[in-house]
XYZ file of C-alpha atoms in Angstrom:
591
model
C 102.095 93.536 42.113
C 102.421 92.107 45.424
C 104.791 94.778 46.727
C 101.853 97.181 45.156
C 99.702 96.120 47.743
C 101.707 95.750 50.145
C 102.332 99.864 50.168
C 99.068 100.322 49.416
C 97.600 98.281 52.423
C 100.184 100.583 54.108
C 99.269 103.624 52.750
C 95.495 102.656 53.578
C 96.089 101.395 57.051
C 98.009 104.701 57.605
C 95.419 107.040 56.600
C 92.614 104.978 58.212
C 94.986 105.254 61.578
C 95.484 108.822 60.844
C 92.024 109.638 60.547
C 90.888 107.715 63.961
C 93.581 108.340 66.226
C 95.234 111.912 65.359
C 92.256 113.433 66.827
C 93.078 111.548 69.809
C 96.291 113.096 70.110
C 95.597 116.720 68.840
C 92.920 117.111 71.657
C 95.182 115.311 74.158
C 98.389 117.819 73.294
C 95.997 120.670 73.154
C 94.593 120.216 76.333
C 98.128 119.077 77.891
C 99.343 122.453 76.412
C 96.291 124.787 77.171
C 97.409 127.255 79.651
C 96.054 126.410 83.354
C 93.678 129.280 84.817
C 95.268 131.506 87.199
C 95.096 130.689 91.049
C 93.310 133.591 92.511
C 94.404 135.152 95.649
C 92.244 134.035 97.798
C 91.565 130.472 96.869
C 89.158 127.748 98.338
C 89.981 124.299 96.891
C 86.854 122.381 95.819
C 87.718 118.423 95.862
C 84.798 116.244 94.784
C 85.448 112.473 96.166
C 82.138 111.263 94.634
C 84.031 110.815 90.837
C 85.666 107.576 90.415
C 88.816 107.339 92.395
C 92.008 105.462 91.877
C 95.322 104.998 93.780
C 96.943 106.383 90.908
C 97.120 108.143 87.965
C 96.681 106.600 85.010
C 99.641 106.040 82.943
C 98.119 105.949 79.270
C 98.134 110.181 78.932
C 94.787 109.676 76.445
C 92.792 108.916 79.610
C 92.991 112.488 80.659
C 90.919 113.156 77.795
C 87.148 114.223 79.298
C 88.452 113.531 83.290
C 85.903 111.919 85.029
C 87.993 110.520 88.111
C 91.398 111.528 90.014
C 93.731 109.609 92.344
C 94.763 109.488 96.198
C 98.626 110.245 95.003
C 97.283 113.195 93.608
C 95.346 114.366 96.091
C 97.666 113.800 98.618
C 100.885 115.936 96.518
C 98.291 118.297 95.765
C 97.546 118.797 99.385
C 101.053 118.929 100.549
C 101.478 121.966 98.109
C 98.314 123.710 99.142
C 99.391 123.735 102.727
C 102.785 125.983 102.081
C 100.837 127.915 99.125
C 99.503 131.453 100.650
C 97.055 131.507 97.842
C 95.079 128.722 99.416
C 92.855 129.472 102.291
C 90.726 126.389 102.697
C 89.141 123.556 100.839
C 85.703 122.085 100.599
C 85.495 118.126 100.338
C 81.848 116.637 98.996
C 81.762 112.997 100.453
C 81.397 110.367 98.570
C 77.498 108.685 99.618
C 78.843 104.990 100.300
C 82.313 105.668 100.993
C 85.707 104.155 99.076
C 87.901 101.609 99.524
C 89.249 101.649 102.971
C 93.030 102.091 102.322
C 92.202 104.903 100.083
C 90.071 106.394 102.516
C 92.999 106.191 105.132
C 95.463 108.188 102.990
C 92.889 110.964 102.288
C 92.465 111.314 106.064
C 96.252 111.543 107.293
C 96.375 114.268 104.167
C 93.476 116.149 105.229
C 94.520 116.171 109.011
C 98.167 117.249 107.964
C 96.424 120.038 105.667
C 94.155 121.033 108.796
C 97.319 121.411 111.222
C 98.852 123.662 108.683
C 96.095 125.663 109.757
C 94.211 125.816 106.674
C 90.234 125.124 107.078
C 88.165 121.936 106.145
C 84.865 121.825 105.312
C 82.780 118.666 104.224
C 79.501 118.081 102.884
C 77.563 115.322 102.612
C 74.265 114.458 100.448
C 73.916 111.511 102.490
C 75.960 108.283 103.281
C 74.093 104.994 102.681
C 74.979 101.502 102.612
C 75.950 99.689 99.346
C 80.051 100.295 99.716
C 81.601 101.038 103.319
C 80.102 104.219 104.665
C 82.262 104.122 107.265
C 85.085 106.001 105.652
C 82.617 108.294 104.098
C 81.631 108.761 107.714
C 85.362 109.017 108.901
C 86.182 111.283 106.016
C 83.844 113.904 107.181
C 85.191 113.401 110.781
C 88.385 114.400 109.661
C 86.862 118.174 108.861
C 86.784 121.060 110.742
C 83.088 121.565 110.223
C 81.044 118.413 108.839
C 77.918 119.308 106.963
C 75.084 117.225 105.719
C 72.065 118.270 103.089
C 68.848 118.891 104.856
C 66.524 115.593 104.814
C 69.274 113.425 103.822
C 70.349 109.996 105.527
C 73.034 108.879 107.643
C 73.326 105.135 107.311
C 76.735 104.870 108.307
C 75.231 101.471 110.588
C 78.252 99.092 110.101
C 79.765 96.849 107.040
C 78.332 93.587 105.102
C 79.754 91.682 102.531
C 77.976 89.029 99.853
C 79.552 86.219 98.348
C 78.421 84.242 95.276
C 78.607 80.614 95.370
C 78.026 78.982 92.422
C 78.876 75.375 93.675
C 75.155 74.160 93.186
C 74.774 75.647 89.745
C 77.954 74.038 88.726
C 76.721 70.572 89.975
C 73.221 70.733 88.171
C 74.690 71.371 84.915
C 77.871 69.351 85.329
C 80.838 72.151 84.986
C 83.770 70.540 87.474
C 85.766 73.072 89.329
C 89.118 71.574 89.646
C 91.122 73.672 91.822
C 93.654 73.804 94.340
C 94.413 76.188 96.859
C 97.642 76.822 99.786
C 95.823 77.031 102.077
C 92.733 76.893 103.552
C 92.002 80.387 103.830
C 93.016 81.438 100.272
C 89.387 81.291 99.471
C 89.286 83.690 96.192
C 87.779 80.583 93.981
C 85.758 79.656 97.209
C 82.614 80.679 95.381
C 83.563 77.851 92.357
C 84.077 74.920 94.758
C 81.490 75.308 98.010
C 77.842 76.427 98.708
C 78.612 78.444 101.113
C 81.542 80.339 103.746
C 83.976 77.726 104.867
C 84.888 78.104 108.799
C 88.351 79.441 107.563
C 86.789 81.721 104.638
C 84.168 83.452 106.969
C 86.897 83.637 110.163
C 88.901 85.401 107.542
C 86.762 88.130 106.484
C 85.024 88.727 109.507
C 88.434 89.441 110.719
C 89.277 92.050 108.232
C 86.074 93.565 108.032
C 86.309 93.827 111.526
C 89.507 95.203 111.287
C 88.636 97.884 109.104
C 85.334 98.804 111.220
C 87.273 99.229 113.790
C 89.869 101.410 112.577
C 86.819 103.299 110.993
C 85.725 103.924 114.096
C 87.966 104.600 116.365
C 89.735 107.440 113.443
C 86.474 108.878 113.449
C 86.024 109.594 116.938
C 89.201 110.634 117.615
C 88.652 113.110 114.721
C 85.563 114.285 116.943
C 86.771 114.027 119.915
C 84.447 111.404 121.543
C 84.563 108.010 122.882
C 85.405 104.977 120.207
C 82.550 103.154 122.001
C 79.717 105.506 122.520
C 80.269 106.829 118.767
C 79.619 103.097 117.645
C 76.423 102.426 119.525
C 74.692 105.621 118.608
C 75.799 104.997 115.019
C 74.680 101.379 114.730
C 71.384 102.768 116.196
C 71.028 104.573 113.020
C 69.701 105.353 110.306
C 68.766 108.758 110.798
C 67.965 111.758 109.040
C 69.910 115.372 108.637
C 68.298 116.402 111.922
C 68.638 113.813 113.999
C 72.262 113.424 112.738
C 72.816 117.184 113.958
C 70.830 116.654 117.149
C 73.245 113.495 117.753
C 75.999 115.514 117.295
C 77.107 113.397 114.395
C 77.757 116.291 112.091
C 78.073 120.202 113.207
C 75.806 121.624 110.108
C 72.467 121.207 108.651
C 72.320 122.937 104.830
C 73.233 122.906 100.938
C 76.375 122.793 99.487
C 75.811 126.069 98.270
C 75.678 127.229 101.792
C 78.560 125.300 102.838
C 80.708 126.838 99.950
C 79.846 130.612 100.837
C 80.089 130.073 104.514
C 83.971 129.045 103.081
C 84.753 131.464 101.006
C 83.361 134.437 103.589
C 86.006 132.533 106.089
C 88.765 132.766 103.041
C 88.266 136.579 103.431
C 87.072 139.114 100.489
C 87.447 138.337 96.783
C 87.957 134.692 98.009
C 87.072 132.447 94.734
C 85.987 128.521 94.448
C 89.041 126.748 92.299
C 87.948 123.158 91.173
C 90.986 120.933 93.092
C 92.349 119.323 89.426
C 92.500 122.685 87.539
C 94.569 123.948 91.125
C 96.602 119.716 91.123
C 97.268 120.692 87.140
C 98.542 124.762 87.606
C 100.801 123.555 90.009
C 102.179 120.086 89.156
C 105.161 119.334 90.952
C 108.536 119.603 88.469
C 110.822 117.223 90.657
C 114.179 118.682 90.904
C 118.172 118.065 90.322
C 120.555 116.758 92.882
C 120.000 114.021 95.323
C 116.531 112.400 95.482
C 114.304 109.752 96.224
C 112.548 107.863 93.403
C 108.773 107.555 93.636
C 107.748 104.153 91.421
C 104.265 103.545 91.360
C 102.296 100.430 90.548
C 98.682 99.405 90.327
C 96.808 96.477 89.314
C 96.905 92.925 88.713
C 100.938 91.262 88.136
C 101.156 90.434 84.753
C 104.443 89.264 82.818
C 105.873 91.337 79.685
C 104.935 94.781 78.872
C 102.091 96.473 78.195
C 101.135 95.981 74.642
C 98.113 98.545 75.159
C 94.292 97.801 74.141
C 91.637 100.869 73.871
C 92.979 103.649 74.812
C 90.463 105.984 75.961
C 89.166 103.098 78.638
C 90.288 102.638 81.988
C 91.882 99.683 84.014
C 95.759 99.168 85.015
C 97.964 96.672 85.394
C 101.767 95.760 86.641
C 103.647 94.781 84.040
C 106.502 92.969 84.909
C 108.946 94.057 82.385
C 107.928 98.145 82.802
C 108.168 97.851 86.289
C 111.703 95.386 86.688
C 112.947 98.409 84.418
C 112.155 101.271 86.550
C 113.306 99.988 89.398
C 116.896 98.814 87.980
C 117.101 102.136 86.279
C 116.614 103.919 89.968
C 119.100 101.760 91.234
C 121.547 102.696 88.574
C 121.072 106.846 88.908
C 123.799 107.797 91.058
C 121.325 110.627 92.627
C 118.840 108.526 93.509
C 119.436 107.803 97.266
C 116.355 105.594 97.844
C 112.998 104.505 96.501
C 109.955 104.805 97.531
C 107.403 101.923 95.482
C 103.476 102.625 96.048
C 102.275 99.899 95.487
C 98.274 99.159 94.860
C 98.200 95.064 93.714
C 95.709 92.403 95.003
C 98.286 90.024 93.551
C 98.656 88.092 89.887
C 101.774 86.242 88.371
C 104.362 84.547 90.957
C 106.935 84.515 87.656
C 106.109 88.003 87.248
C 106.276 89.115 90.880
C 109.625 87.078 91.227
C 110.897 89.016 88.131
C 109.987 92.419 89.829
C 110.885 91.206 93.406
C 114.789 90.684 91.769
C 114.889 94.448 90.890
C 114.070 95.080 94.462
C 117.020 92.757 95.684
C 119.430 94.473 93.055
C 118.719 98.119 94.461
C 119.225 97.033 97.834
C 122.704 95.419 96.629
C 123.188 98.966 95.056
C 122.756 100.579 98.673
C 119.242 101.579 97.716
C 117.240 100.983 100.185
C 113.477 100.331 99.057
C 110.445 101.157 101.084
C 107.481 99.853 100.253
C 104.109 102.168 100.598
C 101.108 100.226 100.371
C 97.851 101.401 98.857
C 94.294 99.809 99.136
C 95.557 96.278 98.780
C 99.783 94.694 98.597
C 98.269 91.317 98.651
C 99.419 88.031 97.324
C 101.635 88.286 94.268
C 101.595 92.263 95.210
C 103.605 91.212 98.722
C 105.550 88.539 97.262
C 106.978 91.858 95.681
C 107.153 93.600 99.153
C 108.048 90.703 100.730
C 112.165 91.763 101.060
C 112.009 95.287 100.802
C 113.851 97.465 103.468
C 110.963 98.236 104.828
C 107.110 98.218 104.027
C 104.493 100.472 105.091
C 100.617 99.962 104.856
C 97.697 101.498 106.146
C 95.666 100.423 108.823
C 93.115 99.097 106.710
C 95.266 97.866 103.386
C 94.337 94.415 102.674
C 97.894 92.316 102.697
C 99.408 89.267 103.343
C 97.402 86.565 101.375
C 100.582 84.485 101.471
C 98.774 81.550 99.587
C 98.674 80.020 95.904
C 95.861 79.470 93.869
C 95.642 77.675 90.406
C 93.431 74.932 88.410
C 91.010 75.116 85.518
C 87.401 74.186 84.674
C 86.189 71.253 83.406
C 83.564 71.608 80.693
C 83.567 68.340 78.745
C 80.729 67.004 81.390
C 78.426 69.637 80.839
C 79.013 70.323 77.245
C 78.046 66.937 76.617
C 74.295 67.116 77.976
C 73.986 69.258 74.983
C 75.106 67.284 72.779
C 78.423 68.589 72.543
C 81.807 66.399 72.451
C 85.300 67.455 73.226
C 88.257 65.270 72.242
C 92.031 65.750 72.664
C 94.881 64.662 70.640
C 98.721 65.200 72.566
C 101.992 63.663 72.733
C 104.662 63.809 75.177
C 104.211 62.752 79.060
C 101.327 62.289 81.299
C 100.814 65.517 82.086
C 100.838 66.795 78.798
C 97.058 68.342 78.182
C 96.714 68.634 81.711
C 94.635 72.058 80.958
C 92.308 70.974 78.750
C 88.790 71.866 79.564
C 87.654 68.155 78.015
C 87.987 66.440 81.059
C 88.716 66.329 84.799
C 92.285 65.707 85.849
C 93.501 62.346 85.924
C 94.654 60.979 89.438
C 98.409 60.990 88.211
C 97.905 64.714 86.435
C 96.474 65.963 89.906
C 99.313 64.914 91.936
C 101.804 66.483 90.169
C 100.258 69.774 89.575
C 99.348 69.443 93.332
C 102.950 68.747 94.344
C 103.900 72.014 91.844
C 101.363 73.980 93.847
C 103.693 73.092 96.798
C 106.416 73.985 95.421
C 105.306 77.706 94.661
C 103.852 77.743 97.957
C 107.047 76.926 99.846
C 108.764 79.446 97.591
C 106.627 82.202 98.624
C 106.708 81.218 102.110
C 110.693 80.722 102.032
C 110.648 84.324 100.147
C 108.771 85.939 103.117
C 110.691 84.436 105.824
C 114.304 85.768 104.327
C 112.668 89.125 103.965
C 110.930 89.617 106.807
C 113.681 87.871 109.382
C 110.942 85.153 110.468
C 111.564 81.373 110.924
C 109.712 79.549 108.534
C 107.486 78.020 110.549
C 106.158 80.959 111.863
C 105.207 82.097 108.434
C 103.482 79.214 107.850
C 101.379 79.670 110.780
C 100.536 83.031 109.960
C 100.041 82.533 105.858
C 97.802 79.975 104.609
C 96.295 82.550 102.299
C 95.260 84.247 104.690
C 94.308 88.088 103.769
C 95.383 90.594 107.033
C 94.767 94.164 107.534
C 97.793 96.333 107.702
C 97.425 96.822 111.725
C 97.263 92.834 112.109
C 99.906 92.680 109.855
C 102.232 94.721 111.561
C 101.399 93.120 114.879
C 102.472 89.276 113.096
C 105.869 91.104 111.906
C 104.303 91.375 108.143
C 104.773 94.939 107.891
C 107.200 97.631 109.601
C 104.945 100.665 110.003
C 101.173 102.028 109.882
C 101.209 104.822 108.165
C 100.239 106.388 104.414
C 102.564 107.265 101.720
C 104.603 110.342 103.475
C 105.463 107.818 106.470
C 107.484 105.988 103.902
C 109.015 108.580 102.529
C 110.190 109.674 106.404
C 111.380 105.718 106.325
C 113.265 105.803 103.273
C 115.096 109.235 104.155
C 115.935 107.838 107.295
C 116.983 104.028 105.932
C 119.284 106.490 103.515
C 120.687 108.911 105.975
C 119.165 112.022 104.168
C 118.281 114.705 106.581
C 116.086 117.897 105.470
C 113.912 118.502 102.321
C 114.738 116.113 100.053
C 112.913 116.201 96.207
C 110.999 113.228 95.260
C 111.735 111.890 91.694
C 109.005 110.191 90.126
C 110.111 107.660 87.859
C 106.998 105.558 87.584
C 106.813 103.790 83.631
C 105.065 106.247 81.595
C 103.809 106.380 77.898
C 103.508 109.191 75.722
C 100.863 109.854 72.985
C 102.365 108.046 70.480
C 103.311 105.146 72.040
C 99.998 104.907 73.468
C 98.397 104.827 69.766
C 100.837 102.551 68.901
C 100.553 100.150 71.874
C 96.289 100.663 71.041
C 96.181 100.166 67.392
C 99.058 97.359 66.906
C 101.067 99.907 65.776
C 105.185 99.149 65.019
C 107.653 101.549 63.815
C 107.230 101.006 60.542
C 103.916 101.662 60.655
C 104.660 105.230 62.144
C 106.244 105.750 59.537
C 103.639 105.061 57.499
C 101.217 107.291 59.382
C 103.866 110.047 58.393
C 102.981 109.518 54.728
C 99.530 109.642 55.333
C 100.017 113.045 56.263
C 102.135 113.690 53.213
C 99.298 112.291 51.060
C 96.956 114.870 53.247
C 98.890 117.802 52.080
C 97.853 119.117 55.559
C 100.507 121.286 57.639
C 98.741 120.876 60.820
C 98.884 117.262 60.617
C 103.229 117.212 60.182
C 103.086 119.540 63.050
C 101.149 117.140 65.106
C 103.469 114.628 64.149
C 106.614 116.863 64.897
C 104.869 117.558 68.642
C 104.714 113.839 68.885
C 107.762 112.944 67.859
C 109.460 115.326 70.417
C 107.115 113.776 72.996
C 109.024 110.143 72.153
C 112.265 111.463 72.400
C 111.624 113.390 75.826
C 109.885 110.135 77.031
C 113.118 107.954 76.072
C 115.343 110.313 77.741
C 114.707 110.478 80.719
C 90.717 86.134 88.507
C 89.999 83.254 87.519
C 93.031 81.308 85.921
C 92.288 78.752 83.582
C 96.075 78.059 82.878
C 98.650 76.230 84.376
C 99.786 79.295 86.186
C 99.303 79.995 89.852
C 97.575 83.298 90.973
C 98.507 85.095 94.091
């Protein structure tokens, strides 16, 4: 009997599985396998920078279901392709209205200058640019055109940068939650908001240094792009807002009219029969293949640093993370391909684990051992645990505006006993061992002998970090702990403080690592980035294990359906073509 329902729990679970997720998959493989329409001709590119945009692609293949969003890497690739593809004969860029993230907005602008010198026509329109994000880049993104348009009666706000903190400090106090933090050092100020009412000196020197950083750069990109002074472009913008005319009369933007208007005014440029392609069904018809022979790895990662794998979670939702185990795998696998002559990591992180950065950081020191050199191409942010990872690469590159550095440690917990209480609500412990044991409670506070020692561990992980940085970089230690502290850089005042090597995007690195390698010419890039196919992404999403694929196969049996064992034949194929090839309330230290 109890085997009985075992299988039949299996049986069950298997149909209910098949039922749920094999539409999933069928519409995923269908639209993977749909043929791509034809590139006319005469093409224009339309890219659209208002969807939602990450660094890069996602790596679960049932988010591509419905795209709503698309990411710099592909934009950039994309771009690089368009330029030597005769088909192409311009592209049309709608702005986003309050900008994106600045490093983002960076590596869009070296791409669409490089696709501009090629000779190749930009046009972009804007239905305004308001505050509410940074405008700026939205602003410097149209600069970077060949003819900037804006909608008739819209707004250009594009007056400067703000930023709000919450403190909750005061809450906190009248209802008895105790913060209990600590942080290495004073300007790691990401739990800031949990333990003052308002900007330290250190916290508000620090981000009016980076935001000024970034305005800056903003600026002075922009008027080089239109070929005015840095200075007079900033006073007549910060005398703003103004309106589509006043903008034109300003000499802000060169057009006043629709997008409609913009898009014909292309396409009569493009010549006759000239046709609007939207820029993902163009990035998808022409998806780069890689190549044999010698090449250089590309290894992407984005998102938090986690430990372990990634065991998966909904599957048609966004959100990324490092994993350390994926990632530690990739690289060591690059390392150990005999035609991979270098690698090239993009890496997007605003930090996470130190025992999972450590992890991924030793893959890094075993290419190099392997005469690999490893370049390091930094996206929005390579912060905290993201540049303990960079921190002894051959060489890292970041973008003007990329947020790194952060050298700092951050850990502790919340007390809730206190508060609880007033509601009648009573939290008691039981533990054995030492002292220190229970530490992380949420009861109560820490003691006075439980607070040294996890502030003399905080030390510890500090001094690791900083001794980690100094090795890589070639920096005496005391230097870097003058110019760490926590505190977060842009990638120009990072390179100035010996942080980073070069300012540049993501095809700067590859120059780096071709050079670091000896490669001359065109050399294929190899991307080798941890990937999942469909069936490992149901798996990781539903808790599925082997076993229970299997039992998804006899659901199909039970079906009777033929198209179901062919979807599970395409899947299966898929597997065996993919296996060939913050707030911490733990005892663990965020960077």
């Amino acid at each position: 009997m109890k085997q009985f329902l075992i299988t039949a729990a299996g049986v069950f679970a298997g149909l209910t599985i098949f039922l749920i997720g094999a539409p999933f998959v069928l519409v995923s493989l269908a639209l993977s396998a749909a043929a791509p329409p034809a590139t006319p001709a005469r093409t224009v590119l339309e890219l659209d920078l208002r969807k939602p945009l990450t660094d890069q692609a996602p790596r679960n293949p049932l988010l591509g279901l419905g795209r709503g969003g698309t990411s710099v890497m592909s934009i950039i690739e994309t771009l690089r392709r368009a330029e030597g593809d005769d088909r192409v004969k311009g592209l049309l860029v709608r702005l986003p209205e309050t900008g994106i993230e600045p490093g983002m907005a960076d590596e869009i602008r070296l791409a669409f200058r490089h696709f501009s010198a090629s000779g190749k026509p930009i046009y972009a329109h804007s239905q305004g640019i308001y505050p509410g994000g940074v405008p700026t880049t939205a602003y410097m993104l149209g600069a970077a055109s060949d003819a900037f348009w804006i909608q008739p009666g819209a707004s250009l706000q594009a007056t400067g940068l703000a930023n709000e903190d919450v403190f909750l400090k005061g809450f906190f106090d009248k209802y008895g939650v105790v913060p209990q933090y600590e942080q290495r050092y004073e300007y790691k100020n990401a739990v800031n908001g949990y333990l003052f009412r308002d900007y330290t000196p250190a916290h508000r020197e620090a981000t009016l240094s980076w935001m000024g950083s970034v305005y800056a750069s903003n600026l002075a990109f922009a008027a080089a792009d239109r070929k005015t002074d840095a200075a007079a472009l900033r006073h007549t913008l910060e005398a703003g807002p103004y309106l589509a005319d006043d903008a034109l009369r300003l000499k802000l933007v060169d057009r006043v009219g629709q997008v409609r208007e913009a898009e014909q005014a292309l396409l009569e440029k493009a010549g006759d029969g000239a046709q609007a392609v939207d820029f993902d069904d163009y990035a998808d018809a022409n998806r780069s293949r890689g190549g044999s022979g010698d090449a250089i790895a590309l290894i992407e990662a984005e998102g938090p640093i986690v430990t372990g794998e990634d065991q998966g979670g909904n599957p048609l939702t966004g959100g990324s993370a490092i994993h350390s185990d994926e990632l530690s795998e990739a690289i060591l696998k690059a390392a150990k391909t005999r035609s991979i002559k270098a690698i090239v990591l993009r890496l997007n992180s605003p930090g996470g684990s130190d025992t999972a950065s450590e992890q991924i950081l030793d893959a890094v020191r075993v290419a190099k051992a392997n005469k690999k050199p490893v370049v390091v191409s930094m996206g929005t942010y390579g912060a905290s645990g993201g540049y303990w990872i960079a921190s002894e690469a051959s060489a890292i590159v970041a973008q003007p505006t990329t947020l790194t550095g952060s050298i700092g440690v951050f850990g502790g917990k919340f007390a809730l006993g206190p508060a609880l209480a007033r509601f009648g609500v009573n939290i008691e412990d039981i533990k054995v061992g030492g002292p220190y044991a229970g530490a992380f409670g949420v009861a109560q506070p820490f003691t006075p002998e439980q607070r040294a020692a996890f502030s003399g561990w905080m030390d510890r992980i500090y001094g690791e970090f900083v001794a980690r940085v100094a090795r890589g970089r070639n920096l005496p230690v005391e230097r870097v702990r003058e110019i760490a502290k926590g505190h977060v850089w842009t990638g120009a005042q990072a390179k100035a403080l010996g942080l980073v090597d070069e300012v540049g995007g993501f095809y700067q690195a590859v120059d780096k690592a071709k050079a670091l390698a000896g490669l001359t010419g065109d050399v294929p890039i190899r991307r080798m980035t941890p990937s999942q196919g469909p069936l490992e992404a149901l798996q990781k999403a539903f808790g599925l294990s082997a076993a229970s694929s299997r039992t998804l196969a006899a659901a199909a049996w039970v079906f009777g359906d033929p198209r179901a064992q062919r979807i599970l034949d395409t899947l299966a194929e898929e597997r065996l073509r993919s296996q060939g090839g913050g707030m911490v309330l733990a005892p663990a230290p965020f960077r």
